[in-house]
XYZ file of C-alpha atoms in Angstrom:
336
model
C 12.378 -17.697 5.307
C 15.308 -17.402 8.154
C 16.557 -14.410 6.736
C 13.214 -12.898 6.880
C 11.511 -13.368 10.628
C 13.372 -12.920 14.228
C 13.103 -15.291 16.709
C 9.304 -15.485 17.828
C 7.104 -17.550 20.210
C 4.615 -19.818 19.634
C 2.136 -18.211 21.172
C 0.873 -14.749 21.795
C -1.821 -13.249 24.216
C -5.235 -12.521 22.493
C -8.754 -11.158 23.397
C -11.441 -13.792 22.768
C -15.185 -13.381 23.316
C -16.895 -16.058 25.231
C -19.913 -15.365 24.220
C -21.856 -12.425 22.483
C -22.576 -9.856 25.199
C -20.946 -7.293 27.364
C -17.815 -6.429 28.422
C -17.479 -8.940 30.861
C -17.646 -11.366 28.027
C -13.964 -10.936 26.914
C -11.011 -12.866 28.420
C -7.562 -12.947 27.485
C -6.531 -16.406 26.293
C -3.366 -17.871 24.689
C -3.311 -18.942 20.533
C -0.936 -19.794 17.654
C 0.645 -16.689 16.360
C -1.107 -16.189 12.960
C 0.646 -17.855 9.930
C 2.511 -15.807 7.227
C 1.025 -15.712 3.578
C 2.431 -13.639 0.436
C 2.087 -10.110 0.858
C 1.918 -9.836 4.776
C 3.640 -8.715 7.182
C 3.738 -10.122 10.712
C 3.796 -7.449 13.442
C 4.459 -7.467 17.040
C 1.582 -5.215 18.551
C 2.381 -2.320 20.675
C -0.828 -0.887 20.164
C -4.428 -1.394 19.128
C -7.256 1.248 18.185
C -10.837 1.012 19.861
C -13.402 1.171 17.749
C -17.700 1.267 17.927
C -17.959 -2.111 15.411
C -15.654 -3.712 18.217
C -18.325 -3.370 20.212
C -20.947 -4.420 17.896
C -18.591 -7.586 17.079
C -18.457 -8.440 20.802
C -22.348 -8.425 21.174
C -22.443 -10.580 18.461
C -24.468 -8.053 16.039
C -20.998 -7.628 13.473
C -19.369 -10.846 12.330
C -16.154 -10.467 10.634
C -15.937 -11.230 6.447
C -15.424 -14.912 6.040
C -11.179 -14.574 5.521
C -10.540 -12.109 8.358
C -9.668 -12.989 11.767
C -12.372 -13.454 14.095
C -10.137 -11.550 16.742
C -11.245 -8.155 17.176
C -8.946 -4.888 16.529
C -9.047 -3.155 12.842
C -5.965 -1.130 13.349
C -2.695 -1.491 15.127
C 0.651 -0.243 15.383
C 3.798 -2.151 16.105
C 7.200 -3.487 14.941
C 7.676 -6.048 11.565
C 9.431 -9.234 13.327
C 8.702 -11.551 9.765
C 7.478 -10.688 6.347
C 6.736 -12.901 3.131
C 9.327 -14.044 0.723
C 7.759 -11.345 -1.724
C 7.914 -8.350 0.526
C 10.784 -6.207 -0.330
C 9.845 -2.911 1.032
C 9.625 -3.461 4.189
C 12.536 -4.594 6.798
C 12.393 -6.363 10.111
C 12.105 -3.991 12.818
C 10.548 -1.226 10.942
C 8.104 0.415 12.795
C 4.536 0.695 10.914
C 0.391 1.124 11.374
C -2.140 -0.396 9.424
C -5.708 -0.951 9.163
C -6.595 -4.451 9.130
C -9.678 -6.750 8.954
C -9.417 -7.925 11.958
C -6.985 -9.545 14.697
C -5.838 -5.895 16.343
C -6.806 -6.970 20.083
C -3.593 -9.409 20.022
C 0.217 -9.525 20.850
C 1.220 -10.100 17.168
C -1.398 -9.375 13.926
C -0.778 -9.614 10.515
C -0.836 -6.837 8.043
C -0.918 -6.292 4.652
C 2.558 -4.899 2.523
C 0.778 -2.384 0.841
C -1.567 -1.343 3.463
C 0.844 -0.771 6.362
C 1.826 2.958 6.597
C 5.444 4.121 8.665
C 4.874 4.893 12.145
C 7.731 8.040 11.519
C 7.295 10.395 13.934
C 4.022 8.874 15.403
C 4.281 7.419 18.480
C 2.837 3.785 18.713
C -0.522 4.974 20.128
C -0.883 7.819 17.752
C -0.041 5.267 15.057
C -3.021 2.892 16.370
C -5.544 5.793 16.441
C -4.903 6.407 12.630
C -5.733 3.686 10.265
C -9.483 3.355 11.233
C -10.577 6.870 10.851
C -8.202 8.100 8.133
C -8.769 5.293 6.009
C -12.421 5.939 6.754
C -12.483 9.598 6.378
C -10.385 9.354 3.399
C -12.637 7.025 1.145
C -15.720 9.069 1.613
C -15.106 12.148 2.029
C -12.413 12.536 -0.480
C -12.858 9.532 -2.619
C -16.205 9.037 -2.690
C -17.197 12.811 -1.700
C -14.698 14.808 -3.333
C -14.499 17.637 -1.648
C -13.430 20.472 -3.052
C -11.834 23.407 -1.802
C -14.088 26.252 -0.288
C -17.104 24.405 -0.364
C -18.622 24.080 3.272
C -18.994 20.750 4.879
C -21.176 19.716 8.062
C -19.483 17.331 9.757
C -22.026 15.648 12.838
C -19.790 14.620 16.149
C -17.558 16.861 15.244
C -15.019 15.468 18.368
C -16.050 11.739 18.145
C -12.843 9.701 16.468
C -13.830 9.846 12.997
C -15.501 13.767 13.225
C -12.500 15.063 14.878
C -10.249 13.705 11.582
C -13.260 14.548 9.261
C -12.922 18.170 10.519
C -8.697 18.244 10.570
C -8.356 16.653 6.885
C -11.298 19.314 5.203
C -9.813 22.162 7.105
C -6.237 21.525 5.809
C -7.851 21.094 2.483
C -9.106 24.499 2.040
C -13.136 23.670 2.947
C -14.963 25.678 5.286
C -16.349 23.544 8.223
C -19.196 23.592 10.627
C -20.005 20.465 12.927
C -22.056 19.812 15.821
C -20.662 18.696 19.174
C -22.791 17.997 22.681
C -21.270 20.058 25.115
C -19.844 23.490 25.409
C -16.308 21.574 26.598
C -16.733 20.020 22.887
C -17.641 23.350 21.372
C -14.113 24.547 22.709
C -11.974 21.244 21.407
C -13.994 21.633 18.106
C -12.441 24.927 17.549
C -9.362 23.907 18.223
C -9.140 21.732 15.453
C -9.690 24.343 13.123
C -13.866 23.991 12.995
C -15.455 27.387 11.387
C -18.837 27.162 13.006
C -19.794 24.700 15.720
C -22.614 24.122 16.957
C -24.000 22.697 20.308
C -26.661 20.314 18.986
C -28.569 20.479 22.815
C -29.313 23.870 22.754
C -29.060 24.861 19.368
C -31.355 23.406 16.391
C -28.293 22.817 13.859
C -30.451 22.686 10.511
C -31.273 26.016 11.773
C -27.870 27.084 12.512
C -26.523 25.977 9.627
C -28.882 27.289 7.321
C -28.187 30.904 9.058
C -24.324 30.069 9.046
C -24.162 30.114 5.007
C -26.887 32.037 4.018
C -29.580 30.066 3.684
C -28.088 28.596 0.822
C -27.081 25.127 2.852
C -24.234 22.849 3.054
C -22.182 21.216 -0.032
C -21.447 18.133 2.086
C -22.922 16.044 5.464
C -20.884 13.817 6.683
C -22.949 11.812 9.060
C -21.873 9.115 11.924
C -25.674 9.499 13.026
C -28.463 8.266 11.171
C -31.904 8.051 12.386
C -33.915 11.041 12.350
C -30.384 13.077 10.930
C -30.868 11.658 7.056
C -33.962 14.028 6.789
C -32.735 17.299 8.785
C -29.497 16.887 6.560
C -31.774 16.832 3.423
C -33.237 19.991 4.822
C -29.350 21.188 5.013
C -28.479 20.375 2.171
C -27.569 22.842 -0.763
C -28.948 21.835 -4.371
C -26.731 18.923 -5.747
C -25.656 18.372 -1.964
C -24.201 15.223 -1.144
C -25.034 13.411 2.142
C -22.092 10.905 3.106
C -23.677 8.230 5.298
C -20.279 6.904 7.581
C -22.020 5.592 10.974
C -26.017 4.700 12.110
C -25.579 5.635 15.874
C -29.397 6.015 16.159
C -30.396 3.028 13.814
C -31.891 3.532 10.265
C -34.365 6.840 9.627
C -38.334 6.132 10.047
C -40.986 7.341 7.882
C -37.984 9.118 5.722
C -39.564 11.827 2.978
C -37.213 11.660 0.304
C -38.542 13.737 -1.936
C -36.226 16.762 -1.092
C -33.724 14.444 -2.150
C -35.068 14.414 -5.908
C -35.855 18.455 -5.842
C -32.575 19.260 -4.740
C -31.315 16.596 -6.579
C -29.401 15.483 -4.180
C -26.413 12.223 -3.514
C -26.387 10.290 -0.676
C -24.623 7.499 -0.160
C -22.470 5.366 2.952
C -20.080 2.534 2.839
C -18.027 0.279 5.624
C -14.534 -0.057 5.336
C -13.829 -3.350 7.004
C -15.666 -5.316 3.517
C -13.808 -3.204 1.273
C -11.102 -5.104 -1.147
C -7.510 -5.145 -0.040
C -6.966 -3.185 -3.291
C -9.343 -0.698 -2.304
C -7.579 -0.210 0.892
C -4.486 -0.548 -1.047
C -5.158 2.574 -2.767
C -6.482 4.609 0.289
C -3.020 3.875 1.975
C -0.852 4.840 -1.304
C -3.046 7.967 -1.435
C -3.079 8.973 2.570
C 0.792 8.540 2.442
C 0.809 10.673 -0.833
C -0.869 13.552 0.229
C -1.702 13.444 4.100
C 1.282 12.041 5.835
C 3.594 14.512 5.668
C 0.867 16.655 7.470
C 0.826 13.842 10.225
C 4.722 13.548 10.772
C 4.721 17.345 11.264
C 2.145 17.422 13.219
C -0.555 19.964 11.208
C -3.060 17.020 12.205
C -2.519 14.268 14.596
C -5.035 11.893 15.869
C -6.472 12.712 19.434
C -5.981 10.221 21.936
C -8.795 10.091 24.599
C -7.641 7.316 26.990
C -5.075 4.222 26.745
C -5.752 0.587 28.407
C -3.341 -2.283 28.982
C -4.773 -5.244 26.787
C -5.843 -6.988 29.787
C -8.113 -3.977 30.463
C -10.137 -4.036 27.423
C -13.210 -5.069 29.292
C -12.941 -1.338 30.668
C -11.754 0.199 27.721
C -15.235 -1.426 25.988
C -17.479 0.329 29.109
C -15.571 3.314 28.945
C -16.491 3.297 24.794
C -20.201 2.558 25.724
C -20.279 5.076 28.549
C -21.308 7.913 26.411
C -20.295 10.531 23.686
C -16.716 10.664 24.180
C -14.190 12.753 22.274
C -11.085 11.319 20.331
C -9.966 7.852 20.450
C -9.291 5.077 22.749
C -6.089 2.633 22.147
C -5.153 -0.532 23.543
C -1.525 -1.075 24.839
C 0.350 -3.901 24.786
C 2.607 -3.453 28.103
């Protein structure tokens, strides 16, 4: 393996929870650098993605699956400094992102061959605000979704980290897009992004909205980071043979839920989590975002908005600046 790792230390800077709780919970300690398996690539972190199940992990609500790291972070960006004997694609000192199961909120975090995407053009915290939320986006609204050209999407938070790349990635692919946002500044950055109609969910009743937006005849596709009392206004939204795409449960599961426009419109709905999914799964979201999305990133068509950075040893603030309210774009950890 000497031709295939630079010289490294024995021990790298992590975040580690003391106990479930709040941000004051999480120190930075000292560990063993992870060890190299078959497929993997070790990378030195210059970056790490934010993300709401961080939070949910650190209050003890969100353990992670039985082989990932218990370290939190499910994306990073950095440099390869060692790879496994069977990794021939990649080279030391190539600079890549990738969406992992865990271990992100570190100095060095391994990541999967196949997974790992090239930074390019990206810089190293536009490269940790990607894997998350594309990956994400990806798998249900295109995999799982399909949307189709010139159908109309409602996308809810449509400037939240995950809304703001639902709303970028159906624009560029030919769907017409309404979303609701909180504030009028939001109204403004939804536009920006390409949104058709947006809608200011506080002073405007969006079913309603909607509903006048296409005609009455309702929306092909919800894609919802909401929940609660959202699943039944969105069946309401819905066009016949709608499909609802279930991606977050900010306000906890729906209560005394009539499904029955569900069956008369005959409508989908269904969600899924990305950190559980199969490495081939993720696999083949990464060979199909750098098939037919990255060359939109390295020119810049769509790039991931960055909110606020933190050193690593400011993650305690990064977490109550997450928790502080409805914020817009993404927050990303730097290793500096």
């Amino acid at each position: 393996m000497i031709n295939n790792q630079l010289t490294l230390p024995t021990t790298m800077k992590v975040v580690d929870i003391i106990e479930p709780g709040g941000p004051e919970k999480l120190q930075l300690i000292d560990k063993p650098l992870p060890s190299l398996s078959a497929g993997y690539l070790l990378v030195k972190v210059e970056a790490a993605g934010v993300n709401r199940p961080d939070i949910f992990q650190r209050m003890g609500s969100y353990p992670p699956p039985p082989d990932a790291s218990p370290i939190m972070g499910l994306e990073v960006s950095g440099t390869i400094v060692a790879k496994a004997d069977d990794v021939t694609q990649w080279q030391l000192g190539d600079k890549i992102c990738g969406l992992v199961a865990g271990g992100g909120y570190a100095e060095y975090c391994l990541v999967h061959k196949d997974i790992a995407l090239p930074l390019g053009n990206l810089s190293f915290a536009e490269g940790a605000a990607v894997p998350e939320n594309f990956f994400t986006v990806w798998a249900n609204v295109f995999q799982i979704g399909k949307l189709k050209k010139d159908e109309t999407v409602l996308i809810h938070g449509g400037t939240s980290g995950i809304g703001s790349i639902a709303v970028m990635l159906a624009k560029a692919f030919g769907a017409t897009v309404i979303t609701t946002v909180g504030s009028e500044e939001k109204v403004n950055i939804a536009k920006s992004l390409g949104a058709d109609c947006v809608i200011n969910y506080k002073t405007d009743d969006f079913v309603q909205a909607s509903l006048n937006y296409t005609l009455s005849r309702g929306v092909d596709m919800v894609v919802d980071i909401i929940g609660g009392d959202y699943v039944a206004k969105n069946y309401v939204v819905a066009a016949k043979c709608g499909r609802i795409i279930q991606i977050g449960m900010m306000k906890g599961n729906p209560t005394h839920l009539n499904m029955m426009p569900l069956m008369v419109k005959r409508l989908q709905h269904t969600g899924s989590t990305m950190r559980s999914r199969t490495i081939e799964e993720k696999c083949q979201i990464s060979l199909e975002l750098k098939e037919q999305v990255w060359d939109m990133l390295q020119i810049g068509k769509i790039k991931p908005i960055i909110n606020k950075t933190y050193s690593l040893a400011q993650v305690s603030d990064a977490h109550r600046y997450m928790e502080s309210g409805d914020l817009f774009g993404k927050i990303v950890l730097l290793n500096n």
